mmCIF file of C-alpha atoms and ligand atoms in Angstrom:
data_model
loop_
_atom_site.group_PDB
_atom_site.id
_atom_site.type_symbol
_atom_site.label_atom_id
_atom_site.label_comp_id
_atom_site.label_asym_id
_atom_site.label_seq_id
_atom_site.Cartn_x
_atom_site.Cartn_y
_atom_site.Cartn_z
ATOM 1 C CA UNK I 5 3.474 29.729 -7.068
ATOM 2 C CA UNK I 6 0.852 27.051 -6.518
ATOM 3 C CA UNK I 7 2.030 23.548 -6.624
ATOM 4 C CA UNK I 8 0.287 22.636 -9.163
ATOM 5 C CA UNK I 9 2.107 25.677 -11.391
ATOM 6 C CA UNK I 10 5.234 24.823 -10.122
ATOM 7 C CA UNK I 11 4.685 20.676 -11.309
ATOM 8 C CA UNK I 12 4.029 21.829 -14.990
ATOM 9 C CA UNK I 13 6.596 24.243 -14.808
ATOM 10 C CA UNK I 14 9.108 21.837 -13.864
ATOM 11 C CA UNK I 15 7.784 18.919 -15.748
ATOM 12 C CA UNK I 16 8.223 21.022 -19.028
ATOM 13 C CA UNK I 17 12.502 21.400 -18.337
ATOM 14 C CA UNK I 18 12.336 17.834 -16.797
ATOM 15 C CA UNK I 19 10.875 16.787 -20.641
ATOM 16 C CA UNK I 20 13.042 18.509 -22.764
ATOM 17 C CA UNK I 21 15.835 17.892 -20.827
ATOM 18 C CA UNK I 22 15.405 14.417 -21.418
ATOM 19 C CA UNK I 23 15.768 13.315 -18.014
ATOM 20 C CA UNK I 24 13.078 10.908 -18.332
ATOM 21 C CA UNK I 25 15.866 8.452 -19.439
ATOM 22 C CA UNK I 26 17.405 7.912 -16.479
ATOM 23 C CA UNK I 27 14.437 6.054 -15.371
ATOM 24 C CA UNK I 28 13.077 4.172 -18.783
ATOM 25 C CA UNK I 29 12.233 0.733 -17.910
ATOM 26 C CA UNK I 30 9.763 -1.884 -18.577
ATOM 27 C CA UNK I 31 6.388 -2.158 -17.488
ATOM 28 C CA UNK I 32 7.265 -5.988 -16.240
ATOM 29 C CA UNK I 33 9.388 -5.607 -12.621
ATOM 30 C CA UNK I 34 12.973 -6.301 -13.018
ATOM 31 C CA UNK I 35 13.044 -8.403 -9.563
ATOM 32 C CA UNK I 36 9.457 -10.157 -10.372
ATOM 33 C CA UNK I 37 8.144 -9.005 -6.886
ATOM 34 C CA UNK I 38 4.970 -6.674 -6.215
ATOM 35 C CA UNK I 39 5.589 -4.838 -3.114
ATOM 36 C CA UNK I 40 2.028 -3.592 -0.681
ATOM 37 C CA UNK I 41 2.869 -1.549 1.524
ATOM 38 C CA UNK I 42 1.787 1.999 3.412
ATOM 39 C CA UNK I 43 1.798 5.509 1.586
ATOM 40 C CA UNK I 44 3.529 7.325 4.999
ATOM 41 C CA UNK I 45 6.135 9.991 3.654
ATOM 42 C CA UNK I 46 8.796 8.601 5.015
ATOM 43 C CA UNK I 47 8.781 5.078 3.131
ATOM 44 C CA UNK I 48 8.336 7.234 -0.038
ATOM 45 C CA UNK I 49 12.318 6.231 -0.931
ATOM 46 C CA UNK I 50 13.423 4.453 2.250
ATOM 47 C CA UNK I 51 11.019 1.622 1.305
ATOM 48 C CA UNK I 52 12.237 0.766 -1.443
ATOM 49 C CA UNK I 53 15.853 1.584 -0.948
ATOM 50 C CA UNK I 54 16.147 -0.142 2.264
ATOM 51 C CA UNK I 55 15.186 -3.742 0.578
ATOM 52 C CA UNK I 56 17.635 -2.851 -2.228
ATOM 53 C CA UNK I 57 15.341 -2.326 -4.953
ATOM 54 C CA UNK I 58 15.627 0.139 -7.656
ATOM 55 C CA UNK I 59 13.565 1.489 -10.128
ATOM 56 C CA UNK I 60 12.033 -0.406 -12.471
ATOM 57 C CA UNK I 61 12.516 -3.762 -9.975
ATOM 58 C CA UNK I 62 9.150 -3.660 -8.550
ATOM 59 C CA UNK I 63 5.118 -3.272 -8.850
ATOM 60 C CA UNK I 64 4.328 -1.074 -5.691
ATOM 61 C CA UNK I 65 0.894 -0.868 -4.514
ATOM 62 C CA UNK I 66 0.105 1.125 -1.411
ATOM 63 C CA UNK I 67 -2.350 2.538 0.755
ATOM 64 C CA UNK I 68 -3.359 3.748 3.867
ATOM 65 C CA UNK I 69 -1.780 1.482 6.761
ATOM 66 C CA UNK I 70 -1.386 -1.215 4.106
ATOM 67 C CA UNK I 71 -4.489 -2.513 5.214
ATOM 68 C CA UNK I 72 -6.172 -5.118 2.677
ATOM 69 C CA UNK I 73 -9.708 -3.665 3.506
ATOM 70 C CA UNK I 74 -11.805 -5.966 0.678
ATOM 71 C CA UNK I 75 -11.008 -9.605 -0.122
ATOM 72 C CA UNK I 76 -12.583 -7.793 -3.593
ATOM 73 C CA UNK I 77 -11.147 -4.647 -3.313
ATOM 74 C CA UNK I 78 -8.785 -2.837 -5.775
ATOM 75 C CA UNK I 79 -5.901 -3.620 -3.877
ATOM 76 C CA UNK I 80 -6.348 -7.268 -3.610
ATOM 77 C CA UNK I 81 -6.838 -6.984 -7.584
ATOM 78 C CA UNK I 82 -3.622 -4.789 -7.861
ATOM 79 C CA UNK I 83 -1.465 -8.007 -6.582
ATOM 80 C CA UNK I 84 -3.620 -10.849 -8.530
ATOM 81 C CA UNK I 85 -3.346 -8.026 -11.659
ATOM 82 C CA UNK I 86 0.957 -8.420 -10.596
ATOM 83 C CA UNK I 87 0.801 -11.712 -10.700
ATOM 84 C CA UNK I 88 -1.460 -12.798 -13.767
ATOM 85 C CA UNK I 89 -0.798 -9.843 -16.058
ATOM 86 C CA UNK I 90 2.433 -8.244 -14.712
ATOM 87 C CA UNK I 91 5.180 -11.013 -14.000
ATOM 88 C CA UNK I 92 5.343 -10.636 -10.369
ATOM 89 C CA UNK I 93 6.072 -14.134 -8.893
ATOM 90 C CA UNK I 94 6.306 -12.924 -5.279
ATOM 91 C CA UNK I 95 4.161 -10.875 -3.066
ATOM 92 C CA UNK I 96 5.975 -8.609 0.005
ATOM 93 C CA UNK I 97 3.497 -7.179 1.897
ATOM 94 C CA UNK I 98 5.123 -4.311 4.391
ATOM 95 C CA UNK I 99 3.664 -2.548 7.160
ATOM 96 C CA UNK I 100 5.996 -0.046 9.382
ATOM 97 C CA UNK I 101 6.156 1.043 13.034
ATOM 98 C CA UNK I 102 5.121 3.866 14.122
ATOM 99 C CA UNK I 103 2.271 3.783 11.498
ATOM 100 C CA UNK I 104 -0.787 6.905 11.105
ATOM 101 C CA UNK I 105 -3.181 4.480 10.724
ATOM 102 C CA UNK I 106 -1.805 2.336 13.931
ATOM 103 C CA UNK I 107 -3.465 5.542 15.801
ATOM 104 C CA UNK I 108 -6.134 6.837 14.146
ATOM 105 C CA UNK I 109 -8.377 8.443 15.745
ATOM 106 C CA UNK I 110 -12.067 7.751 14.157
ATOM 107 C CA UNK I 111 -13.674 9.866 16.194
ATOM 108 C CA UNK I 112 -11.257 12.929 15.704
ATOM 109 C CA UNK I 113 -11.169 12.582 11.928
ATOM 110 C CA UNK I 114 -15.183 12.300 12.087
ATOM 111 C CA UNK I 115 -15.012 15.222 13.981
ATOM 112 C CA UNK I 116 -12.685 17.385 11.721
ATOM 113 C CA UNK I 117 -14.795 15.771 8.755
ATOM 114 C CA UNK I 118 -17.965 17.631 10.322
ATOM 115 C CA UNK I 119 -15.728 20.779 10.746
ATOM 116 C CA UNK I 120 -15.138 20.930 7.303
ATOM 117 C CA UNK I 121 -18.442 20.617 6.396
ATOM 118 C CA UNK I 122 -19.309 16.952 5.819
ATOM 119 C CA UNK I 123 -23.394 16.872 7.949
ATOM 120 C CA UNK I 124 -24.480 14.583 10.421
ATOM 121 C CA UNK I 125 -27.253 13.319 8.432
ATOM 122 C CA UNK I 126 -24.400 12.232 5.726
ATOM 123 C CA UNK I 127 -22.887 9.525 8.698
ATOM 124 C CA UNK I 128 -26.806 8.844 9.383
ATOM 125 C CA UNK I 129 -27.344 8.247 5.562
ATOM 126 C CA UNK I 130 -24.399 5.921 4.956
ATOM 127 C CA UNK I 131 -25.297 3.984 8.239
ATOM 128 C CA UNK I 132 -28.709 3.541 6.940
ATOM 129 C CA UNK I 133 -27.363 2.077 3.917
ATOM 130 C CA UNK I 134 -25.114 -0.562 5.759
ATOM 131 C CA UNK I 135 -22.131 1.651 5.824
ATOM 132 C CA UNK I 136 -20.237 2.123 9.239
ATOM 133 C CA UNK I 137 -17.747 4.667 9.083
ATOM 134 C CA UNK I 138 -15.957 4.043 12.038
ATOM 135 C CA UNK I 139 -14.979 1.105 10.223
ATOM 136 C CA UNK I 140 -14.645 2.186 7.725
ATOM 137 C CA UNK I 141 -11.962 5.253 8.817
ATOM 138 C CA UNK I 142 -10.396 1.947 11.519
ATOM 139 C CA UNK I 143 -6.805 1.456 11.882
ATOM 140 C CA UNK I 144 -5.337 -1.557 13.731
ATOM 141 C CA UNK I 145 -3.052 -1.471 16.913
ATOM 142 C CA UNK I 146 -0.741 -4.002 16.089
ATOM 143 C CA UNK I 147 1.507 -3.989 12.974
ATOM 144 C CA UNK I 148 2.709 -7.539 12.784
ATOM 145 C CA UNK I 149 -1.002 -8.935 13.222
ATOM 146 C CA UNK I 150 -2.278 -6.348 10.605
ATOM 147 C CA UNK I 151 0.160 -7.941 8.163
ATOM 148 C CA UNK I 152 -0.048 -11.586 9.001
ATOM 149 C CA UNK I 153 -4.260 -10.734 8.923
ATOM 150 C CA UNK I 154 -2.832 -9.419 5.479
ATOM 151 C CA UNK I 155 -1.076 -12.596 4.392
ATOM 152 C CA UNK I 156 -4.350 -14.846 5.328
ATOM 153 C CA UNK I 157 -6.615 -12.771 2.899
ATOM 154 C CA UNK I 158 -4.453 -12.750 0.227
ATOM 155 C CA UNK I 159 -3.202 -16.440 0.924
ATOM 156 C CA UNK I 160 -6.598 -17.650 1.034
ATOM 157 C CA UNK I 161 -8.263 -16.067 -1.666
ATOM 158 C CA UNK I 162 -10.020 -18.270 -4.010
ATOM 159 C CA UNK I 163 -8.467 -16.380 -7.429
ATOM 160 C CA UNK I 164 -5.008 -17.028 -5.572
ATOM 161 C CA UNK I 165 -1.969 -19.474 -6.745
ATOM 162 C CA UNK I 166 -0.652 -20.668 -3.545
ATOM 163 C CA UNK I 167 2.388 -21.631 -5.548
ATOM 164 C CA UNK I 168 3.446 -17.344 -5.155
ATOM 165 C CA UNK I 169 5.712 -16.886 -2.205
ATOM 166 C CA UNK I 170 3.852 -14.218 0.183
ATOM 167 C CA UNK I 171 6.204 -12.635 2.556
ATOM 168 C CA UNK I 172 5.456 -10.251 5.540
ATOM 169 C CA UNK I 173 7.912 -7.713 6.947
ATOM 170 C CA UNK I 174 8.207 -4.614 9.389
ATOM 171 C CA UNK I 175 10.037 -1.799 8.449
ATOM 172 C CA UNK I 176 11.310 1.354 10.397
ATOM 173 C CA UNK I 177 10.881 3.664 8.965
ATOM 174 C CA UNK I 178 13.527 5.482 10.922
ATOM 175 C CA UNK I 179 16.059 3.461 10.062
ATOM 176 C CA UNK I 180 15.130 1.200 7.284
ATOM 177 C CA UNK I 181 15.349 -1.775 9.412
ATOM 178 C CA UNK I 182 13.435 -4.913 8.686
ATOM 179 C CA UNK I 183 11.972 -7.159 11.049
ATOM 180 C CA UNK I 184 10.929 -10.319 9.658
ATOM 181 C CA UNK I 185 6.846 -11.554 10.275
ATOM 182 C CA UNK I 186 6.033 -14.269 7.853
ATOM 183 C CA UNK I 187 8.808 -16.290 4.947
ATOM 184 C CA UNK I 188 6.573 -16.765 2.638
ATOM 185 C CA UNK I 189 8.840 -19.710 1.092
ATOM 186 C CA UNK I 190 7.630 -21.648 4.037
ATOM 187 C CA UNK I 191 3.853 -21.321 3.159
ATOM 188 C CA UNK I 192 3.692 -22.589 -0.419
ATOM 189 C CA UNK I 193 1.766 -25.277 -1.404
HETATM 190 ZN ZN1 ZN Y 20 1.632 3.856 7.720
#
């Protein structure tokens, strides 16, 4: 069975089984925190779980590396959007050792991008038109400078209220273990 088939199958005894109420909450996080971090597998439970949140306590926004990539970018406007529209006073951004996008290889995925069919004149078209995919597809080498680097954008972004707590952590994500990088009760204004 494809996955797909086998989401809609389950979906329909997950329905009428009413186990949907087990997680009925609000739309408005219980613990008024919005939580960035990265979409690796292994953070999928572990972290949330590992901070001691449950569901319904949290907004969670993530991408790849939980790299803030635009100062106007749709994940900088998923925490302002927490913040303004959602009742999330406090921001915990969250990157994690060992992290995919720590060592990316640009060249490799351009390569396998080719392989699957994506032309060379595509990379010369979107270079023509200011686009550089190399950084585009970059990662970062160090965690705890990728999330300060985090911090600064979303710290000092002109649609921000430096009154909202911005904290930075590390997590392992083979243990759960949290390494401080930034309190962000010590930056407000
Ligand atoms: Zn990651």
């Amino acid at each position: 069975m494809s996955l797909l088939n086998s989401i809609l199958e389950y979906n329909q005894s997950f329905v009428s089984n009413k186990e949907y109420k087990q997680y009925q909450t609000s739309k408005n996080p219980n613990k008024k925190a919005v939580l960035f971090t990265c979409m690796d597998t292994r953070l999928q439970d572990l972290g949330t779980k590992a901070l001691g949140f449950n569901n319904g306590d949290l907004k969670v926004v993530k991408n790849a590396g939980a790299i803030i990539t635009h100062p106007y970018g749709s994940t900088m406007r998923s925490l302002l959007v927490a913040i303004y529209a959602l009742g999330a006073e406090e921001i915990i951004i969250m990157g994690h050792k060992d992290c995919g996008m720590g060592s990316i290889d640009v060249e490799e995925v351009k390569k396998t991008m080719k392989q699957r069919g994506i032309k060379d004149e595509t990379f010369e078209t979107l270079s023509h038109s200011g686009i550089n995919v190399n950084h585009f597809l970059e990662g970062f080498s160090n965690v705890i400078e990728r999330v300060e680097h985090n911090i600064d954008i979303v710290y000092n972004h002109p649609l921000f209220d430096k009154t909202v707590p911005v904290h930075g952590l590390v997590i392992d994500p083979a243990t759960g273990e949290l390494e401080l990088v930034r309190d962000g009760y010590k930056l407000q204004q």
